[in-house]
CSV table of C-alpha atoms in Angstrom, one decimal:
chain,number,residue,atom,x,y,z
D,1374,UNK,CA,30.3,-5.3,-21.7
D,1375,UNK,CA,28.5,-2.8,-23.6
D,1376,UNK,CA,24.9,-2.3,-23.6
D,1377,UNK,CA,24.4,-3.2,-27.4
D,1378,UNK,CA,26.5,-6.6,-27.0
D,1379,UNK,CA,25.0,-7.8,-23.7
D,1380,UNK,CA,24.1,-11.4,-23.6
D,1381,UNK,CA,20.7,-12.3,-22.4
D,1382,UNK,CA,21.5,-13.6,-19.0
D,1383,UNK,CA,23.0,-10.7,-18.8
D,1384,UNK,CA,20.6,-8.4,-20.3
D,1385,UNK,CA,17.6,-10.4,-17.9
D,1386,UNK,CA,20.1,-9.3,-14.7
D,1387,UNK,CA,20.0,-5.8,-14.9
D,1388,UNK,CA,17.1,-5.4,-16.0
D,1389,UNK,CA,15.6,-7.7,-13.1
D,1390,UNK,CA,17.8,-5.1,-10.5
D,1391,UNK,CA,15.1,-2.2,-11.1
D,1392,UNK,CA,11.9,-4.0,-11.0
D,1393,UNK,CA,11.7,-3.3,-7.1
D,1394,UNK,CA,12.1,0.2,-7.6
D,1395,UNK,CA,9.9,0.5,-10.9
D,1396,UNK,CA,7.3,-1.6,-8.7
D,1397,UNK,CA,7.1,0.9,-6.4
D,1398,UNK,CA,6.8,3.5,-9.1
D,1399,UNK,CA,3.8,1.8,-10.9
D,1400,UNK,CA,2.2,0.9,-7.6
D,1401,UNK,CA,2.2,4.7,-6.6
D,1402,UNK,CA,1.1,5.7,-9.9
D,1403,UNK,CA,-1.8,2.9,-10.1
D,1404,UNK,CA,-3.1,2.3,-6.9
D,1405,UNK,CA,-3.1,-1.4,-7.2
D,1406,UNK,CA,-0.3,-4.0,-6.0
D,1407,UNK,CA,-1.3,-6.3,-9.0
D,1408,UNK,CA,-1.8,-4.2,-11.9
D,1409,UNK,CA,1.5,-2.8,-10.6
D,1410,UNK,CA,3.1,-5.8,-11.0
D,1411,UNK,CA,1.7,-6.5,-14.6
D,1412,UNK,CA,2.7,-3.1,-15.3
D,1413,UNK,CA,6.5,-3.8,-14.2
D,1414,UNK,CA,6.3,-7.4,-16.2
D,1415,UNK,CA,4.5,-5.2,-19.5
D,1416,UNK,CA,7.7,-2.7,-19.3
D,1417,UNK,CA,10.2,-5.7,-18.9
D,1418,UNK,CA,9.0,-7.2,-21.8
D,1419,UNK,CA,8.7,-4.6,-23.7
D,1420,UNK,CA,12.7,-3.3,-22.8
D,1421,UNK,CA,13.5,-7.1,-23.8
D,1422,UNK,CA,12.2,-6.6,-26.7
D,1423,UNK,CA,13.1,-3.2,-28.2
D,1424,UNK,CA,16.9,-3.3,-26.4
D,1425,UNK,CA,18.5,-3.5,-30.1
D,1426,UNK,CA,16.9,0.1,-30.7
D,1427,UNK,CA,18.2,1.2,-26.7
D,1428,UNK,CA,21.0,3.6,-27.7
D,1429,UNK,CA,22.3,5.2,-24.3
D,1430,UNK,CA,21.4,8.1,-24.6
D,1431,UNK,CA,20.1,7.8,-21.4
D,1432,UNK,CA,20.7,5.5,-18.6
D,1433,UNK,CA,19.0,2.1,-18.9
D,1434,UNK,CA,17.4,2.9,-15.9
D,1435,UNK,CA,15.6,6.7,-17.6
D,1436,UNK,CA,14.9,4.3,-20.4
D,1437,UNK,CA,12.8,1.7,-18.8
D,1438,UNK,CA,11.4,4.5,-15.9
D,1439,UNK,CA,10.0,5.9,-19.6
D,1440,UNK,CA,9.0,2.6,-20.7
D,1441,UNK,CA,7.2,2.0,-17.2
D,1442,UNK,CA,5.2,5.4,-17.5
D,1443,UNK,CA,3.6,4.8,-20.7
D,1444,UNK,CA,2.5,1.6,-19.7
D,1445,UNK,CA,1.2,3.4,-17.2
D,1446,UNK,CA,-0.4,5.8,-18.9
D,1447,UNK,CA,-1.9,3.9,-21.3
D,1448,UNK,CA,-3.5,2.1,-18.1
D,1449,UNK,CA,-5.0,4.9,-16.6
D,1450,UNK,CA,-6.3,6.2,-20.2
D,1451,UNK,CA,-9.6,4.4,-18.6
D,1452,UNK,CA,-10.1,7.6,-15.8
D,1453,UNK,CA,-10.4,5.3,-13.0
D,1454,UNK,CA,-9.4,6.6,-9.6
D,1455,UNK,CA,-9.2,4.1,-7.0
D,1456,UNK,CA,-10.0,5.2,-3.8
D,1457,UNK,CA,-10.6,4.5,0.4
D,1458,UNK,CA,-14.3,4.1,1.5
D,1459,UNK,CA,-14.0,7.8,3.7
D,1460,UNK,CA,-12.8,9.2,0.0
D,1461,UNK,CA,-16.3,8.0,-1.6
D,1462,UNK,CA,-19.1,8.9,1.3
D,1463,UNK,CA,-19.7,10.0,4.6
D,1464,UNK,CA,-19.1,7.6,7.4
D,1465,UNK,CA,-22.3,4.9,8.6
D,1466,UNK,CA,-23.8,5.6,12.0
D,1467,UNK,CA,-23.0,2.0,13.5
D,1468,UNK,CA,-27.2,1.6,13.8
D,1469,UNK,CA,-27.5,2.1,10.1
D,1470,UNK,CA,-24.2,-0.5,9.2
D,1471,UNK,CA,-24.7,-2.5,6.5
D,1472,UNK,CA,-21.7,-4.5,4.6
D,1473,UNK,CA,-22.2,-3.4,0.7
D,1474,UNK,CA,-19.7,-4.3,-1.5
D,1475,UNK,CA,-17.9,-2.6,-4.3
D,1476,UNK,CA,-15.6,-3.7,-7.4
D,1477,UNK,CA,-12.1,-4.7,-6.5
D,1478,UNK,CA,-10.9,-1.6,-9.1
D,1479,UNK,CA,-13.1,0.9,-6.7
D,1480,UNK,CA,-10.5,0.2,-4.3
D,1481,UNK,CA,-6.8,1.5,-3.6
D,1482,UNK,CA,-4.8,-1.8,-2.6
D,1483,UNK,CA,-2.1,-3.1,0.4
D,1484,UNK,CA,1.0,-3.9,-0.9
D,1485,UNK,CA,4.1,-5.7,1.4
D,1486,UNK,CA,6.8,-3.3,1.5
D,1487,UNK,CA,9.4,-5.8,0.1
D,1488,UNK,CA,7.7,-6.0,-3.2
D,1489,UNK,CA,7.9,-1.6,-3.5
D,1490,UNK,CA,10.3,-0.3,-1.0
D,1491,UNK,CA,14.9,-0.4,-2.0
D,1492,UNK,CA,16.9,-0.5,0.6
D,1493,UNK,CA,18.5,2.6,0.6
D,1494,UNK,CA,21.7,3.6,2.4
D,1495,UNK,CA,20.1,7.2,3.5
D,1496,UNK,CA,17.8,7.0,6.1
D,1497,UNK,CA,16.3,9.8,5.0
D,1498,UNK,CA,15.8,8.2,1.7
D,1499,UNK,CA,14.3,5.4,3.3
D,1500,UNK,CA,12.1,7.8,5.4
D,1501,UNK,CA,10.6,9.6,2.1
D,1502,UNK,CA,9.7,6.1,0.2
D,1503,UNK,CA,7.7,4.7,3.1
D,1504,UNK,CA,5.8,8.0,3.4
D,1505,UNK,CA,5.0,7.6,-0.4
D,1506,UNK,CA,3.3,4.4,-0.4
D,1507,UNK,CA,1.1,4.6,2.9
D,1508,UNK,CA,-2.8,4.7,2.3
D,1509,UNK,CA,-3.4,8.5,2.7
D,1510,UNK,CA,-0.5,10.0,0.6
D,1511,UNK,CA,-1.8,7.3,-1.6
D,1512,UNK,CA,-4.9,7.8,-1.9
D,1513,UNK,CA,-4.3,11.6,-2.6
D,1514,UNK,CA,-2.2,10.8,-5.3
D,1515,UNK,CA,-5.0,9.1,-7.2
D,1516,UNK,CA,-6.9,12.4,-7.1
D,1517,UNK,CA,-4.4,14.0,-9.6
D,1518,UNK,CA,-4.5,13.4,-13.5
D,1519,UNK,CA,-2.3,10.4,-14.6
D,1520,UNK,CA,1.0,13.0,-16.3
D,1521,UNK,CA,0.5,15.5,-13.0
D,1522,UNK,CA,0.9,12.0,-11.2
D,1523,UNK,CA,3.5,10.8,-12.8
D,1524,UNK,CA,6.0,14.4,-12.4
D,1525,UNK,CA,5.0,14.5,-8.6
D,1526,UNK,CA,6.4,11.0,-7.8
D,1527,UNK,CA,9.2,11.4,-10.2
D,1528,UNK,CA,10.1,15.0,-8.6
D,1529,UNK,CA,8.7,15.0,-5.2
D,1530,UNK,CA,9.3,11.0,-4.3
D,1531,UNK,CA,12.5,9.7,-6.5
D,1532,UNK,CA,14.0,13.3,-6.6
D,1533,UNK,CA,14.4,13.6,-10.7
D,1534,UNK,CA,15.2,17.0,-11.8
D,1535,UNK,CA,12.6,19.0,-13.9
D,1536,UNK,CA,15.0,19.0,-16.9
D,1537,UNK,CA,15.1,14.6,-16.4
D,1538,UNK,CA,11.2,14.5,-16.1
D,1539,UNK,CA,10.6,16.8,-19.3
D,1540,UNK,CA,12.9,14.4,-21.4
D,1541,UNK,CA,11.1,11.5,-20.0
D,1542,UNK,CA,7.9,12.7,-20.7
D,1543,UNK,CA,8.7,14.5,-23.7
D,1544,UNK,CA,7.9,17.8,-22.8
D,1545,UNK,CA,9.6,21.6,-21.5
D,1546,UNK,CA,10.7,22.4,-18.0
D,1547,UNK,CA,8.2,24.9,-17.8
D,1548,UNK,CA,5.4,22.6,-18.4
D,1549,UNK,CA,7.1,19.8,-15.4
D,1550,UNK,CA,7.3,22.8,-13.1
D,1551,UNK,CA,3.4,23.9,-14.3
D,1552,UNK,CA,2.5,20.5,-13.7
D,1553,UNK,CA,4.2,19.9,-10.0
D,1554,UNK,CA,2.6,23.3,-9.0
D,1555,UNK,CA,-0.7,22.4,-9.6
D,1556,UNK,CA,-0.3,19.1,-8.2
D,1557,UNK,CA,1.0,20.1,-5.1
D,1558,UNK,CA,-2.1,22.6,-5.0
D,1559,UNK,CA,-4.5,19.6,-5.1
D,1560,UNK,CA,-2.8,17.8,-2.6
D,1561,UNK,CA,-2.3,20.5,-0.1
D,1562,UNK,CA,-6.1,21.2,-0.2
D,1563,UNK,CA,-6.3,17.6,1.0
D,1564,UNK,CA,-3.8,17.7,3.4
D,1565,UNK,CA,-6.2,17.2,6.1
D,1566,UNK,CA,-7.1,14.0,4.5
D,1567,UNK,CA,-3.5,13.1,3.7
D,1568,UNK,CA,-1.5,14.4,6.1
D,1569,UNK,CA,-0.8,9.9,6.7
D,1570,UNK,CA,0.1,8.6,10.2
D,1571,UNK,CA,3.1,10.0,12.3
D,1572,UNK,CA,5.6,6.7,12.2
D,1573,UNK,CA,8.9,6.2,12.8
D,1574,UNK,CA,11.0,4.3,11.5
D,1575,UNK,CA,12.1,2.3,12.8
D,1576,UNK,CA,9.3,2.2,15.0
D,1577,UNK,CA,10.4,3.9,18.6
D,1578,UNK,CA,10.1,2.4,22.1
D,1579,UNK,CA,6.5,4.7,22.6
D,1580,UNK,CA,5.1,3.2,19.2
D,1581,UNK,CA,6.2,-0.6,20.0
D,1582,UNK,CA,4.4,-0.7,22.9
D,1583,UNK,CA,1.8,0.5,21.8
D,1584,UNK,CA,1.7,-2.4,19.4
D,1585,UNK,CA,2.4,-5.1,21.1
D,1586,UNK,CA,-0.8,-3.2,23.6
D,1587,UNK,CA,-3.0,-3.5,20.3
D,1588,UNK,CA,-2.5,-7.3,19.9
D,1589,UNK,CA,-3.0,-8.2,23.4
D,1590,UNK,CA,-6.5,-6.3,23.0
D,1591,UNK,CA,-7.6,-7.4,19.4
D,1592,UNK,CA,-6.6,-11.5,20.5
D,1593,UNK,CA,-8.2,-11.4,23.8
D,1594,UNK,CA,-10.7,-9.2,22.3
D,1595,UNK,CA,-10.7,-6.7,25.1
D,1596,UNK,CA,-12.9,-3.6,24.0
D,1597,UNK,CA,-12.1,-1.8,26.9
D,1598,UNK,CA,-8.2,-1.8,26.5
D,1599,UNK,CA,-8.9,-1.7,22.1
D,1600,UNK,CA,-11.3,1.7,23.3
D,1601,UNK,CA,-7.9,3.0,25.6
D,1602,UNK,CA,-5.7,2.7,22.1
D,1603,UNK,CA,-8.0,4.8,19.7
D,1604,UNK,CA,-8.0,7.9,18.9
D,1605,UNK,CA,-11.2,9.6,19.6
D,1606,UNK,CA,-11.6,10.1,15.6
D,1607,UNK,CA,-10.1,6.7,15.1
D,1608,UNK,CA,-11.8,5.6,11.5
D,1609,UNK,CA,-11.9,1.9,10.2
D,1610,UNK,CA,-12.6,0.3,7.0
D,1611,UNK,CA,-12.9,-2.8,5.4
D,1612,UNK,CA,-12.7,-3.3,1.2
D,1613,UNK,CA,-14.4,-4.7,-0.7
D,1614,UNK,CA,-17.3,-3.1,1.4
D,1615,UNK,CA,-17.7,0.5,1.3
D,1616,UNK,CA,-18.9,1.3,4.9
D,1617,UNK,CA,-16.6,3.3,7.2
D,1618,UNK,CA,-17.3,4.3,10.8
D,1619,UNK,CA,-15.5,6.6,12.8
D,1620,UNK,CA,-15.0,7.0,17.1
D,1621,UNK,CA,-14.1,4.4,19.2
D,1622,UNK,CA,-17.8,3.8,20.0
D,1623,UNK,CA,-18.9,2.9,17.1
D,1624,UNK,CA,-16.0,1.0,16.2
D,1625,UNK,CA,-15.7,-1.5,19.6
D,1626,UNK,CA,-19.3,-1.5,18.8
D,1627,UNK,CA,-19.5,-2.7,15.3
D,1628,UNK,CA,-16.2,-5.4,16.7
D,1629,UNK,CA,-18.9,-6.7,19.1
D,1630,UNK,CA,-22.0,-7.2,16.9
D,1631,UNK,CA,-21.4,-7.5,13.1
D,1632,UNK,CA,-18.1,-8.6,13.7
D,1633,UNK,CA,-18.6,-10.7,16.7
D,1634,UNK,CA,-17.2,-13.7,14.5
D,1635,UNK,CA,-13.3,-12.2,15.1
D,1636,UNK,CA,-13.3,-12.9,18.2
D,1637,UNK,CA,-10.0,-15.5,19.3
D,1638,UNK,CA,-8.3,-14.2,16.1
D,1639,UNK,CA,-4.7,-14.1,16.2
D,1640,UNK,CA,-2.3,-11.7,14.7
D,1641,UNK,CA,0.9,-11.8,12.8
D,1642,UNK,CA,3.1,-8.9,12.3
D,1643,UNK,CA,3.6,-7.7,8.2
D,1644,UNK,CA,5.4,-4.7,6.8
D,1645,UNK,CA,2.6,-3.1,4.7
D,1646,UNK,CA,2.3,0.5,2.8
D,1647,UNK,CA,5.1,2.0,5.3
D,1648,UNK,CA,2.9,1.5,8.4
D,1649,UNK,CA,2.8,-1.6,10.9
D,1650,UNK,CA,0.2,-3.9,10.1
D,1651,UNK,CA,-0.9,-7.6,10.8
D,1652,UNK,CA,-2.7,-10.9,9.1
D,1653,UNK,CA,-5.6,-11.7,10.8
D,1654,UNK,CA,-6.7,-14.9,10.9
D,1655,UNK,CA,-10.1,-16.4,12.6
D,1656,UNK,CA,-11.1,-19.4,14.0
D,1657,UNK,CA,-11.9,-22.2,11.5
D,1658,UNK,CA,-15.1,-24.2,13.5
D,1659,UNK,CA,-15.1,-26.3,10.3
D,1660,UNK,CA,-11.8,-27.2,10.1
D,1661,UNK,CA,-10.2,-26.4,13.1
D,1662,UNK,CA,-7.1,-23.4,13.6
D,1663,UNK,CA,-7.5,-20.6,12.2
D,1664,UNK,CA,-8.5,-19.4,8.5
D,1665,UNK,CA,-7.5,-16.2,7.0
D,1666,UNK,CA,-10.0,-13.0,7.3
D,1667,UNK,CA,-7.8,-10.1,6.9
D,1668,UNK,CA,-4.6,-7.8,6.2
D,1669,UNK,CA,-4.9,-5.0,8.8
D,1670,UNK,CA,-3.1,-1.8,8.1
D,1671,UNK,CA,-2.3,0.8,11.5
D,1672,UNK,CA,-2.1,4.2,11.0
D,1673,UNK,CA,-0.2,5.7,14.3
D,1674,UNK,CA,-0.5,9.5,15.7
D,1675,UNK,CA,0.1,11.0,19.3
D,1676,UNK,CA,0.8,7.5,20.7
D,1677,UNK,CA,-3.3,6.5,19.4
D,1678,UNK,CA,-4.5,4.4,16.5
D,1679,UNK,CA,-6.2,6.5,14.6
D,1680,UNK,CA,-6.7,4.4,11.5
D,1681,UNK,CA,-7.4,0.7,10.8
D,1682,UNK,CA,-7.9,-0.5,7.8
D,1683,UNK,CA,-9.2,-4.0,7.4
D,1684,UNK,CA,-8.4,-5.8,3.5
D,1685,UNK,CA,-10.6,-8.7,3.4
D,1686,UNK,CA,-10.0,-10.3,-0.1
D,1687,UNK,CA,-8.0,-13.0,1.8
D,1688,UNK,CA,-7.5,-15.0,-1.6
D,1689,UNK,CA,-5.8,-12.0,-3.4
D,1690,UNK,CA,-4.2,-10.8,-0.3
D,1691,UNK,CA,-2.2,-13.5,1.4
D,1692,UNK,CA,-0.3,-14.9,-0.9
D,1693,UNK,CA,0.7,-11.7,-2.0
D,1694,UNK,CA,2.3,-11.1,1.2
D,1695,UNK,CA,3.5,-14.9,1.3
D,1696,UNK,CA,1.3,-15.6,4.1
D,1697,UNK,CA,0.1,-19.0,4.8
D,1698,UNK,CA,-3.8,-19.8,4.0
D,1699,UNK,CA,-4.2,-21.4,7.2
D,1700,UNK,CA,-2.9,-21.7,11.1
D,1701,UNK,CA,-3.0,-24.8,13.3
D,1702,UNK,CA,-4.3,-24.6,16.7
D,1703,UNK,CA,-1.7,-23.5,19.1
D,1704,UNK,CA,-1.4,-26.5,21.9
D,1705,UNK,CA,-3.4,-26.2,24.7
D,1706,UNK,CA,-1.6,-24.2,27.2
D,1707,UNK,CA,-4.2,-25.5,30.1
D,1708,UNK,CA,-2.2,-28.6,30.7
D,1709,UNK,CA,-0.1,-29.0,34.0
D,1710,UNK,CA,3.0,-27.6,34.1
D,1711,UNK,CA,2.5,-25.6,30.6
């Protein structure tokens, strides 16, 4: 069927196929898993709604990766750069902690890796998207201006050539391959900050283990075997509050005092950003089981943790991730013969 005589069912099908991928593409180009998403439902709409004037020229896919960008554009008109605690001050002493909140647009979002991430039949493929969507590369991203943003992911992360990016953004070569030059500048001089956590993927045997080590600690809330996991630099953080600490001290510390409350949490494993993470959820005293406090993201290197990163907007967060809003007690495994 042609495109200019395709029914609506029809029409609603293919475009549906690309909203994973165009997902993705917002997301990285946003920094937040739900303007994202209105951003992919704006560009659907809008190619619904102009198809008549579509005339293949380009692939329907070019057509709505151009619709997606000016949506996104036009988004981002507003300057705002969202951003990790570390990328907005220096990192709290845990004697001077105090939980200060910020707006929800300070803050660069989670987002499940279903909702962002094709499958791919290329590992490799497969490698290079996951790398794009965790926190650091993330957050590096939002330090570039919106078009400079916008040719990196299309050149460096979906593999577009200079001559495709230039008729998508309606521009010369020259000024894509001016633009990806300086953008990889700016993000090499962070690439300190935003050099992202060393994960496989699949996870190996090494990185597994030290997992399933991580839950054992955090649920029997075991600061001695959590201090054994860290990296010595380790840094957690917890949006909406803009305080960040840094060193297993401080960290195990903070666990113990301000966030005494998390102790008998339980975990449960989610596929966030590229990188392993959980759902917490803490005991409910009110109404018994356990309640939802946070999505936890790990960041992995050398066989340490040596990033957590706690989102506590439980409201937003878990039903995003389909996650339920509340866990029953487990039975009580005191009981003879249990």
């Amino acid at each position: 069927m042609s495109d200019g005589t395709a029914t609506t069912t029809d029409l609603d099908l293919r475009l549906e196929k690309h909203r994973t991928e165009l997902t993705g593409y917002c997301y990285r180009m946003l920094g937040s898993s739900f303007e994202a998403e209105d951003a992919v439902q704006d560009t659907m709409v809008r190619a619904w709604r102009s198809y008549e004037k579509f005339e293949g020229r380009s692939s329907l896919r070019s057509w709505l990766y151009r619709i997606a960008t000016n949506v996104c554009l036009d988004m981002l008109t507003a300057g705002n750069k969202r951003a990790r605690p570390m990328d907005l001050s220096e990192s709290t002493p845990l004697a001077q902690a105090a939980l200060s909140p910020r707006p929800d647009n300070t803050w660069l979002e989670p987002m499940p890796d279903a909702r962002v991430l094709p499958t791919p039949e290329d590992p490799a493929e497969a490698a290079v998207a996951k790398e794009s969507v965790r926190l650091a590369f993330m957050a590096a991203l939002q330090q570039l201006p919106a078009k400079q943003r916008a040719v990196l992911i299309l050149r460096e992360v979906l593999a577009w050539r200079a001559s495709e990016v230039a008729e998508l953004l309606d521009t010369s070569v020259a000024s894509v391959n001016s633009a990806l030059q300086r953008a990889r500048a700016t993000l090499a001089e962070r690439e300190d900050k935003a050099a992202g956590a060393a994960v496989s993927d699949p996870l190996d045997e090494e990185q597994q283990k030290l997992l399933e080590r991580y839950v054992k600690a955090f649920e029997g809330y075991d600061m001695t075997a959590l201090t054994a996991l860290l990296h010595e630099d380790a840094v957690m953080t917890m949006p909406p509050f803009d305080l960040w600490l840094t060193g297993h001290d401080d960290i195990t510390g903070f666990m113990t005092t301000l966030g005494a409350a998390c102790e008998g949490s339980r975990l449960i494993p989610v596929q966030v950003n590229g990188l392993p993470g959980f759902a917490q959820y803490k005991p409910d005293p009110e109404a018994g089981g356990y309640s939802p406090w946070a999505v936890q993201v790990l960041e992995i290197s050398d066989g340490r943790l040596t990033g957590f990163h706690f989102f506590l907007d439980t409201k937003r967060w878990f039903p995003l991730f389909d996650l339920p809003l509340h866990l029953e007690a487990e039975p009580d495994q005191t009981e003879e013969g249990v």
